[in-house]
Coordinates of C-alpha atoms and ligand atoms in Angstrom, one line a residue:
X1 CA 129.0 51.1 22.7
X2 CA 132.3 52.2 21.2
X3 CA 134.8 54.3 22.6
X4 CA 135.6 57.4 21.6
X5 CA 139.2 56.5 20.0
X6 CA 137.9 53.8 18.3
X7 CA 135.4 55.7 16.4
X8 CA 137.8 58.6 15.4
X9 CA 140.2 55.4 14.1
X10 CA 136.9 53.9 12.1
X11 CA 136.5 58.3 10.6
X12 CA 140.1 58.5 10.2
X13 CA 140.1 55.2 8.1
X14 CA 136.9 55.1 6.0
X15 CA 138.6 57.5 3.3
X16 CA 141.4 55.5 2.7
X17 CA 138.8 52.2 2.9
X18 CA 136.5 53.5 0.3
X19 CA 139.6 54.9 -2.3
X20 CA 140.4 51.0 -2.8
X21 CA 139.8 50.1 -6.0
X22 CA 137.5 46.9 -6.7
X23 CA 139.5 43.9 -7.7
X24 CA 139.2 42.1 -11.5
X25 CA 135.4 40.6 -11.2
X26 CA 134.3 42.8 -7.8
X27 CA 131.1 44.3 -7.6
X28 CA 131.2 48.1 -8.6
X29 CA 127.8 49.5 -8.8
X30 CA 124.0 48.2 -9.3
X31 CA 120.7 48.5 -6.7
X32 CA 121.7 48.7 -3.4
X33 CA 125.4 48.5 -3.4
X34 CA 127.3 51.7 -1.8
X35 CA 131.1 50.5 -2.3
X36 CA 133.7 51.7 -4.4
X37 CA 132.9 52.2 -7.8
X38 CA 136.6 52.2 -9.5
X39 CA 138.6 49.3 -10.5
X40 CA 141.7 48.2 -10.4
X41 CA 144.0 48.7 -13.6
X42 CA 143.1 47.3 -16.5
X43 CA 139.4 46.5 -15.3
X44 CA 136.0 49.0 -16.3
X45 CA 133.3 49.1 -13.8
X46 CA 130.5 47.9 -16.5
X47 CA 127.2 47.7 -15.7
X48 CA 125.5 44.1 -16.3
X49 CA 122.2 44.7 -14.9
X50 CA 120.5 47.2 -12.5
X51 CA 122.0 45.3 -9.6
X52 CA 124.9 45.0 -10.8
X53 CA 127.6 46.4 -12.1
X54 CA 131.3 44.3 -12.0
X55 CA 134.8 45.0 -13.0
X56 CA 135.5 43.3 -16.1
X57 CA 138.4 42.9 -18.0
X58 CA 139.7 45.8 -20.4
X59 CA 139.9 49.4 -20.9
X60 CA 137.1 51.9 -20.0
X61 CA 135.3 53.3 -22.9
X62 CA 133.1 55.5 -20.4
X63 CA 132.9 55.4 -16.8
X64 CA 129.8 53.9 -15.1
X65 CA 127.6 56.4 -12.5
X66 CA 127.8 56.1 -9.1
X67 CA 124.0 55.3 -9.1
X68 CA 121.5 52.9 -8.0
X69 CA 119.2 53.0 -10.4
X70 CA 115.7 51.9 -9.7
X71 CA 114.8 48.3 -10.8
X72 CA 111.4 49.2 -11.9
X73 CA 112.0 52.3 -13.9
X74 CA 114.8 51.4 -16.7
X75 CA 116.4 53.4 -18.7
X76 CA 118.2 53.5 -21.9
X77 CA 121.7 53.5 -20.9
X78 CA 123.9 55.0 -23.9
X79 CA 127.2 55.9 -22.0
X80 CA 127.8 52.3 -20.4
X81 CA 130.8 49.7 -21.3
X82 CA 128.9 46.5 -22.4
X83 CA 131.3 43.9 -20.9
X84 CA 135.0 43.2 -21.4
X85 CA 136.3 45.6 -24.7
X86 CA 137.7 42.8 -26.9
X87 CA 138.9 44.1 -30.5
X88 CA 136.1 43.4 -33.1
X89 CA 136.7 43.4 -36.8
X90 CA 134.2 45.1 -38.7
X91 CA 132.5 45.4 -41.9
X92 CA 130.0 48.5 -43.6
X93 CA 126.3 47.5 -42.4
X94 CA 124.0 46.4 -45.0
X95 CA 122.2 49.9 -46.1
X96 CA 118.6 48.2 -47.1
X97 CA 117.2 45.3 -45.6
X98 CA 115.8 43.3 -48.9
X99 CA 114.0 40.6 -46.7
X100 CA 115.0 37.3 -44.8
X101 CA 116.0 34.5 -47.3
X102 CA 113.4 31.3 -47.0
X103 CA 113.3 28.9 -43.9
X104 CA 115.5 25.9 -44.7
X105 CA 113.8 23.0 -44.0
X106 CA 116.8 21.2 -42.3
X107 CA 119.2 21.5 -40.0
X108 CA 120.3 25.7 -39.6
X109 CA 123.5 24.2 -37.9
X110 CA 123.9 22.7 -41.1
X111 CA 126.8 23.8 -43.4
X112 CA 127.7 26.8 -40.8
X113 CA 130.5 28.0 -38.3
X114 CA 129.4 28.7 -35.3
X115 CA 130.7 32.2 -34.3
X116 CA 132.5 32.4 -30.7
X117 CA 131.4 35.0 -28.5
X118 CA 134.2 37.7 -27.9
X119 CA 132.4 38.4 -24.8
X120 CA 132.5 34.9 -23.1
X121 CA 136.1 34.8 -24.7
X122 CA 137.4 37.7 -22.7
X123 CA 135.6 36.3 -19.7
X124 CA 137.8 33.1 -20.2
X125 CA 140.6 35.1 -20.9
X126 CA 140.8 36.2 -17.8
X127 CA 140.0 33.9 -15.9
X128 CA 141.9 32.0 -17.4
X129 CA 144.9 34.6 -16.3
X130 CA 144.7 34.3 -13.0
X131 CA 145.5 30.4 -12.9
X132 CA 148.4 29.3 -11.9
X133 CA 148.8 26.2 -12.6
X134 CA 150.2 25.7 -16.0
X135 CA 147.5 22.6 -16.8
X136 CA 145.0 24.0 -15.1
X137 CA 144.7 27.2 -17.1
X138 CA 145.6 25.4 -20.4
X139 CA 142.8 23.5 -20.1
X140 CA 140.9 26.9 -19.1
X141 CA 141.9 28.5 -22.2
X142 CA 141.0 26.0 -24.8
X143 CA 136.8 26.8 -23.4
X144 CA 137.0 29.8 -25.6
X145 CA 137.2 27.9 -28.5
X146 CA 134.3 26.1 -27.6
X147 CA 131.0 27.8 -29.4
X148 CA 128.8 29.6 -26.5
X149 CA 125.7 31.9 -26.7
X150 CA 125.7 35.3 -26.3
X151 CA 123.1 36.5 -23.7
X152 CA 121.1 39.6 -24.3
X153 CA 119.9 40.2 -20.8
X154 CA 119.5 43.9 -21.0
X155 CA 118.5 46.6 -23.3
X156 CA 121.6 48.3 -22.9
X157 CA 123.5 45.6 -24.6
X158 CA 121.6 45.5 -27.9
X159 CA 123.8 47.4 -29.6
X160 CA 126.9 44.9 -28.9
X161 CA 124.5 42.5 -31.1
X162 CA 125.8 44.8 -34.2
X163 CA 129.2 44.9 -33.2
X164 CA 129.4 40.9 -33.2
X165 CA 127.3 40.2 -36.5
X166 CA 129.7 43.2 -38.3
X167 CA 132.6 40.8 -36.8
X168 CA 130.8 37.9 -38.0
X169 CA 130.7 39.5 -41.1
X170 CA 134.2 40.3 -41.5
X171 CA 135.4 36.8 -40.7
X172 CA 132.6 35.2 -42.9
X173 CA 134.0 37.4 -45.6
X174 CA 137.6 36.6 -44.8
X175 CA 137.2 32.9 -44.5
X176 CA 134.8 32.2 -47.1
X177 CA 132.7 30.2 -44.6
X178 CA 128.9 31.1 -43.9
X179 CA 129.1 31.8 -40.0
X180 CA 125.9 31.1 -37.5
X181 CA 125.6 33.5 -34.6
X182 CA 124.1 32.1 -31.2
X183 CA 121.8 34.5 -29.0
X184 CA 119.7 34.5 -25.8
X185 CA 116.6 36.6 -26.1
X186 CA 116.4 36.9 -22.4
X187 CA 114.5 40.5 -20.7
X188 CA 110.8 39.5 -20.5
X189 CA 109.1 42.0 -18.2
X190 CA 108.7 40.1 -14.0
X191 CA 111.7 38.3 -15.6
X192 CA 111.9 34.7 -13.4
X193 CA 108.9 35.4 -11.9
X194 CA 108.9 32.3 -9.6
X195 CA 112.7 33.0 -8.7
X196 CA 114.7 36.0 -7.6
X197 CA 118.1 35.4 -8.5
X198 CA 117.5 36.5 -12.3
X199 CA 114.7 39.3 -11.7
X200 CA 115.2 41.6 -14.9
X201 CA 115.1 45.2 -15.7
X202 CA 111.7 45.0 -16.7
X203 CA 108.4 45.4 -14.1
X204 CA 104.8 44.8 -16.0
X205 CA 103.4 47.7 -13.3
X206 CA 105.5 50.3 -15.3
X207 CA 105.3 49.8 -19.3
X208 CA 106.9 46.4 -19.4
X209 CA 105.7 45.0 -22.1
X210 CA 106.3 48.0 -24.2
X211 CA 110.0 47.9 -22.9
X212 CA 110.2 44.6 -23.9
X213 CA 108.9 45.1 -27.8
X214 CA 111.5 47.7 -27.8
X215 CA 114.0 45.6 -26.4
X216 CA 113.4 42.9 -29.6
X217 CA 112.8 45.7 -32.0
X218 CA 116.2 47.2 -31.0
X219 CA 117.5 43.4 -31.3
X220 CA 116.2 43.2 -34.8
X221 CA 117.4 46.5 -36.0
X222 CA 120.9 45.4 -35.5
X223 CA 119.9 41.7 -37.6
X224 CA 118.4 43.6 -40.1
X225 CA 122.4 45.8 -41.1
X226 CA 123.5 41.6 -41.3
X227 CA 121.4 40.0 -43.8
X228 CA 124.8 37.2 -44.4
X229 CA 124.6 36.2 -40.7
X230 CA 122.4 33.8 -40.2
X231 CA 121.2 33.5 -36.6
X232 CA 119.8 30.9 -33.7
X233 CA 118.0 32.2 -30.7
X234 CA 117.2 30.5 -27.2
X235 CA 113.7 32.5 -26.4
X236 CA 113.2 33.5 -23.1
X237 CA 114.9 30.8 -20.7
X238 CA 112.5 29.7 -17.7
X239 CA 109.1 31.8 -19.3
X240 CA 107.0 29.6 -20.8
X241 CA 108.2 26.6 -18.3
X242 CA 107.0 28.8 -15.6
X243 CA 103.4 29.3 -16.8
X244 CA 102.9 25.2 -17.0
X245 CA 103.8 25.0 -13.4
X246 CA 104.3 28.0 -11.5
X247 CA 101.2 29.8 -11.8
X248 CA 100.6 29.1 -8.2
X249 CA 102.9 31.8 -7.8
X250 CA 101.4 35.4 -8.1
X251 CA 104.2 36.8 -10.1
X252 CA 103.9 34.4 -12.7
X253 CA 100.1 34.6 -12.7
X254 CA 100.3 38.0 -13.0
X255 CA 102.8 37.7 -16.1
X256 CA 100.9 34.8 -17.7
X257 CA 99.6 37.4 -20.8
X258 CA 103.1 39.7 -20.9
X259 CA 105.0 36.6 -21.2
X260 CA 102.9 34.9 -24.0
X261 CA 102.4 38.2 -25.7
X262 CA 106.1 38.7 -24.9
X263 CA 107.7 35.4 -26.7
X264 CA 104.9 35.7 -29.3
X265 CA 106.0 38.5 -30.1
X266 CA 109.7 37.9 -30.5
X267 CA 108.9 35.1 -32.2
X268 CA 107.2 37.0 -35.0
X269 CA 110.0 39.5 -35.0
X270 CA 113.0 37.4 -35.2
X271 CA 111.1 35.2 -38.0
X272 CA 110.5 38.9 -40.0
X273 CA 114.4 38.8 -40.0
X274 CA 115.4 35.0 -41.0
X275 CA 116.4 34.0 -37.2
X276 CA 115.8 30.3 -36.6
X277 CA 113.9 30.3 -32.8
X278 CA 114.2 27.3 -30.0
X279 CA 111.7 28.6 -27.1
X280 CA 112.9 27.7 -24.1
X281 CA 111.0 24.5 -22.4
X282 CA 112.7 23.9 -19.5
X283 CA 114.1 20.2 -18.7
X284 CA 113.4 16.4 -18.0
X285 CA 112.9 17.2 -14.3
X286 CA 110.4 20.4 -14.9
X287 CA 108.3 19.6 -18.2
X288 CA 109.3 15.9 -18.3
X289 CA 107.4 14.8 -15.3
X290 CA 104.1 12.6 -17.0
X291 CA 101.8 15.5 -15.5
X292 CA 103.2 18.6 -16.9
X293 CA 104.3 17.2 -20.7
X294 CA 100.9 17.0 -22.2
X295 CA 99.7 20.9 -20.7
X296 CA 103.2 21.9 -21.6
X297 CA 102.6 20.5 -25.2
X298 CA 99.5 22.6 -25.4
X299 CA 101.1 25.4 -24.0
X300 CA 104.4 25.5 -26.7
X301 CA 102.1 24.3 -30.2
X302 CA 99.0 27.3 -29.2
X303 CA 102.3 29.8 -28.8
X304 CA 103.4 28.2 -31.9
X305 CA 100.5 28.8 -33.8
X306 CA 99.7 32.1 -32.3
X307 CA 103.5 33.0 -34.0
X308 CA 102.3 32.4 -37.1
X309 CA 103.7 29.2 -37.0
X310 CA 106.8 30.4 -39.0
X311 CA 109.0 27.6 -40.2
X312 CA 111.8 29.5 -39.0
X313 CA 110.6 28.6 -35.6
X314 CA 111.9 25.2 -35.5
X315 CA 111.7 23.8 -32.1
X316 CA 112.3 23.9 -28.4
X317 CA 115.6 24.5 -26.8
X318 CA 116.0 22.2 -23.5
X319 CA 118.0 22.1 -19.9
X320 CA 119.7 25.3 -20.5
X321 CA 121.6 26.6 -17.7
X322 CA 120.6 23.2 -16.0
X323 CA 122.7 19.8 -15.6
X324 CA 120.6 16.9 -16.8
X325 CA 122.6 14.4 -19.4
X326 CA 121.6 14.1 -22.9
X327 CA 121.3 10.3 -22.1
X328 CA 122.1 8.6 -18.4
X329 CA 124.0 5.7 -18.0
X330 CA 121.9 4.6 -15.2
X331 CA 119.7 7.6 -13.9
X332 CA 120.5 10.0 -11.0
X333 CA 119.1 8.8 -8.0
X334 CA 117.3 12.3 -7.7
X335 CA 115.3 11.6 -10.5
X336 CA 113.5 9.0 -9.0
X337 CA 109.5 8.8 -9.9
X338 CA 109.7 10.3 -13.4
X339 CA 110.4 7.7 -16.3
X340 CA 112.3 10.5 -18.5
X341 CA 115.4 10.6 -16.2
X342 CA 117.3 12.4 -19.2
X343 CA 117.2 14.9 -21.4
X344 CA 116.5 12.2 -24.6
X345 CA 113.8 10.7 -22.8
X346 CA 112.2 13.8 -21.9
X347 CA 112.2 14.7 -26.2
X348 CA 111.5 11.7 -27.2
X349 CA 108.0 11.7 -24.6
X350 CA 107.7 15.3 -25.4
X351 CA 108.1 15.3 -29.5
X352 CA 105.4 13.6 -30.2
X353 CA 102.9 15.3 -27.8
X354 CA 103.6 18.3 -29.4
X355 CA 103.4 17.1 -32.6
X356 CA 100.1 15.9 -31.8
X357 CA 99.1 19.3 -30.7
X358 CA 100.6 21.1 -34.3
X359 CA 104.0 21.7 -33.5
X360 CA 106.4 19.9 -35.8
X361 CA 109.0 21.0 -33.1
X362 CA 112.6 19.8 -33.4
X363 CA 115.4 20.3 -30.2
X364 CA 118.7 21.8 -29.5
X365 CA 120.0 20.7 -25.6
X366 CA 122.2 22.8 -23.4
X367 CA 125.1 20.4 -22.3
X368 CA 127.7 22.7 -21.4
X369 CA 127.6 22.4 -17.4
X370 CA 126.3 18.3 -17.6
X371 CA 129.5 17.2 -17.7
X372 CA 129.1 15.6 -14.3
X373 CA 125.9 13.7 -12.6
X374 CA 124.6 12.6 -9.6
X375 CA 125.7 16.0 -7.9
X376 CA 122.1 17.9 -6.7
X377 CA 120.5 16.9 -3.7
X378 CA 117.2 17.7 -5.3
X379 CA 116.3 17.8 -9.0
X380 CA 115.0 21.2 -8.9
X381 CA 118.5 22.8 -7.6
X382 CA 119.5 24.9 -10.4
X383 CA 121.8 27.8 -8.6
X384 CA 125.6 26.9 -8.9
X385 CA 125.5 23.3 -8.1
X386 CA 129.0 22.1 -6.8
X387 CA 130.9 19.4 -8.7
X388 CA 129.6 20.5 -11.8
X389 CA 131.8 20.1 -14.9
X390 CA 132.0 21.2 -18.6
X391 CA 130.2 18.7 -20.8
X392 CA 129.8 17.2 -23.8
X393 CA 131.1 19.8 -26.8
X394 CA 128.5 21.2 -29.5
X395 CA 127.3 19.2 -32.3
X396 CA 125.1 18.2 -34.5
X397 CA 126.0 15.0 -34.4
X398 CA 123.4 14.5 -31.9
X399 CA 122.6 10.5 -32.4
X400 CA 118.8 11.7 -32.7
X401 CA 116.9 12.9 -35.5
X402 CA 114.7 15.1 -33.4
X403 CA 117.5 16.9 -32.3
X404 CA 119.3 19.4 -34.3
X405 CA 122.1 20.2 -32.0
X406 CA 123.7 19.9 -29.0
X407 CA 124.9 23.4 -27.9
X408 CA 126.1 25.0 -24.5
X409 CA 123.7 28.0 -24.1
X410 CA 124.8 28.8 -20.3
X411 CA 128.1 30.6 -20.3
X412 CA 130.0 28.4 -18.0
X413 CA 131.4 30.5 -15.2
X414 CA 128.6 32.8 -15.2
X415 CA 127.0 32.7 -12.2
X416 CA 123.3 31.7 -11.7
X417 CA 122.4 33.8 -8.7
X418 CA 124.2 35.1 -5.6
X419 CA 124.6 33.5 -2.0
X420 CA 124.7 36.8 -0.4
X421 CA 121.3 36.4 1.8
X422 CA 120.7 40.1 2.4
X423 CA 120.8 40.9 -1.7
X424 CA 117.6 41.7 -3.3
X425 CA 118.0 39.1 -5.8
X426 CA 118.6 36.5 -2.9
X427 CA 117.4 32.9 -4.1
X428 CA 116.9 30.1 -1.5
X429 CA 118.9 28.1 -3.7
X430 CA 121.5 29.5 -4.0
X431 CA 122.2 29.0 0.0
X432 CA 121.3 25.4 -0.3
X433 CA 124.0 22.4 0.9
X434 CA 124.6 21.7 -2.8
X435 CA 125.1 25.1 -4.3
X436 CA 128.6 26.7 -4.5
X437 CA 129.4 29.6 -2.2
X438 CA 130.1 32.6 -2.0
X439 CA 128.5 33.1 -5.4
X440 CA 128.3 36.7 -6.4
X441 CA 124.9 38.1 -8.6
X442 CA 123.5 35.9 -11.6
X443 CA 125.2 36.7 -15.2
X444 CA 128.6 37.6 -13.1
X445 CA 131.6 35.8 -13.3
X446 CA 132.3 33.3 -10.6
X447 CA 135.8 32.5 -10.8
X448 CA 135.5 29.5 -8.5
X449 CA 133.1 27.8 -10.4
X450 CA 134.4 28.5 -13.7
X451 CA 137.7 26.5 -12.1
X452 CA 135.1 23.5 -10.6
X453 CA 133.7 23.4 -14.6
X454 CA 137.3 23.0 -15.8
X455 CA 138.4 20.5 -13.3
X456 CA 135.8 18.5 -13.8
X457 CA 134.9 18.6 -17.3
X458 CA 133.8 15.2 -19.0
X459 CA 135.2 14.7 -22.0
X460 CA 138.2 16.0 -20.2
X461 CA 139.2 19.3 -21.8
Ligands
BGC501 C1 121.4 35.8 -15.6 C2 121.8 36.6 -16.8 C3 122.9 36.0 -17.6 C4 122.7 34.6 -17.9 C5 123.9 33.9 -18.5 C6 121.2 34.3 -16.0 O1 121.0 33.5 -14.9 O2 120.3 36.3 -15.0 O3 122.1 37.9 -16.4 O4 123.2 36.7 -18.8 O5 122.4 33.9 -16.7 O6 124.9 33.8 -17.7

């Protein structure tokens, strides 16, 4: 029990506790949290998800409720900060939509900048700033000028989508180049439905499905003002994977028809307005296994098909967020028992099925965090593996003609889920030997880890 005096020292301190502001990347708000909900200078409290809201760099535009909104019942949001406040040129919205140009037939990298994300650059920024040592944060820096996507992970942040095609706009107008803007359609309702570290906004019990059409609809209103942008989506990381193998679980059982209906769906839409779509199909260590390719393949060409079979939906996007190599020099020991040790093998095995099935599918694959192998104790650990490091750079010089690019979907630094065991969105692996800790909630910044990516980046940055 405590004494008396010490509990009129804990009354007499709380006030000044609780005036502290939260530091440059501390938690500020979101489902559960009852800390301080100011930041320090130059940081806004801005609210990334419903458990979450961080201080990011850059002024505040609008303050951020001291609320804990209720996972299950979202909102619109129309007073929030959507991330760190960058300056974005702009150009006048196109006043009539006239229709999406034809499909090419090719390559959509082909011929086109790829625009980098003001967002992720902010992030790097400063992170970036608060790294001493001199060749340390140069390195840091130069990640910013490496192409990333932009993640739309919420409804509230549609309208940012606008804001970076009008900026897009202006510099394609500027420059003379045709630029290429790279999105993640990410907010499927029981969101990672056989996880918990990315459990989204969205609950299929309470109009989820109808949130999420409004979601894409809101997505595509903003395409529609930027007919000169042309655009590449990732389509719903984890969803589709999870219905080939997780339907043990009853979350994902229970989403099986609001996920297909979901990515159908978005497919349709973004096809409507010229966006070339990679749906999201896992990795070599999830699909690639001899067992799962052939359902998977049936799985991905009847989606396909059910989509109209658009040619603007030209493939499968692979190993985002996760670690595999494009090609192994000699395979990760943790691979062991599956032929398609890499991410090549995995397309070449999987191309082919697919095709068989009706789906002429062609492959972008997420590098950005493969840098380094041999790291995971397990193949399935996905949640901030330690020794990670920034990997090969975007290209479409890919050495393969089935795949159209290499790109780095997963903002490295972002964090993949937090450590903190008594959080709602507590993982298991995210408190496992090989993932870094503390890690704070998934889609945050982790500053530690964004350090490990630069330290041990191969190529070196
Ligand atoms: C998180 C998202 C985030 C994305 C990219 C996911 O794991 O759930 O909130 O936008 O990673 O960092």
């Amino acid at each position: 029990m405590l004494r008396t005096s010490t509990l009129s020292a804990l009354v007499f301190l709380l006030p000044v506790l609780t005036r502290a502001a939260q530091p440059l990347y501390g938690q500020c708000g979101g489902v559960g949290y009852s800390g301080d909900t100011t930041c320090v200078s130059g940081a806004t409290c801005t609210v990334l998800n419903t458990y979450f809201s961080q201080c990011l760099p850059g002024a505040a535009t609008s303050t951020v409720p001291n609320t804990t909104p209720n996972p299950t019942t979202p909102t619109t949001p129309t007073t929030v900060t959507q991330g760190p406040t960058t300056t974005l040129s702009t150009v006048a919205p196109n006043p009539t939509w006239t229709g999406a140009p034809p499909a090419v037939s090719g390559n959509p990298y082909t011929g086109y900048t790829v625009y980098l994300s003001p967002y992720y650059a902010a992030e790097v920024d400063a992170a970036a700033a608060l790294i001493s040592d001199p060749t340390l944060k140069a390195k840091a820096l130069k990640v910013k000028d490496i192409p990333t996507f932009t993640w739309f992970d919420v409804i509230a942040k549609t309208p940012d989508l606008g804001k970076y095609l009008a900026d897009a706009s202006a510099k394609a107008q500027a420059s003379g180049q045709k630029y290429l803007v790279q999105i993640v359609v990410y907010d499927l309702p029981d969101r990672d439905c056989a996880a918990y570290a990315s459990n989204g906004e969205f609950a299929i019990a309470n109009g989820g499905e109808a949130n999420y059409k409004r979601y894409v609809d809101q997505l595509v209103a903003e395409i529609k003002k930027y007919p000169d942008i042309r655009i590449v989506a990732v389509i719903e990381p984890d969803s589709l994977a999870n219905l080939v193998t997780n339907l043990n679980v009853s979350k994902c059982s229970g989403a099986q028809n609001a996920y297909k209906n979901g990515v159908i769906y978005a497919l349709e839409q973004m096809s409507s307005v010229g966006v070339y779509s990679y749906v999201d199909a896992g990795h070599a260590g999830w699909l690639g296994w001899p067992a799962n390719l052939t359902p998977a393949a049936k799985l991905f060409a009847d989606i396909y098909k059910a989509a109209g079979s658009s040619p603007f939906i030209k493939g499968l996007a692979t190993n985002v967020a996760n670690y595999n190599a494009l090609s192994a020099s000699s395979p990760d020991p943790v691979t062991q028992g599956n032929q398609n040790t890499d991410e090549l093998k995995f397309i070449n095995a999987f191309a082919p099925a697919l095709r068989s099935n009706g789906f002429p599918a062609q492959f972008i694959v997420d590098q950005g965090r493969s840098g380094r192998q041999n790291i995971r104790d397990q193949w399935g650990d996905w949640c901030n593996v330690k020794g990670a490091g920034f990997g090969m750079h975007p290209t479409t010089n890919t050495g393969s003609s089935l795949i159209d690019a290499i790109v780095w979907v997963k903002p490295g630094g972002e964090c993949d889920g937090t450590s903190d065991t008594s959080a709602p969105r507590y993982d298991t692996h995210c408190g496992l030997a090989d993932a870094h800790k503390p890690a704070p909630e998934a889609g945050t910044w982790f500053q530690d880890y964004f350090v490990e990516l630069v330290r041990n980046a191969n190529p070196a940055l």
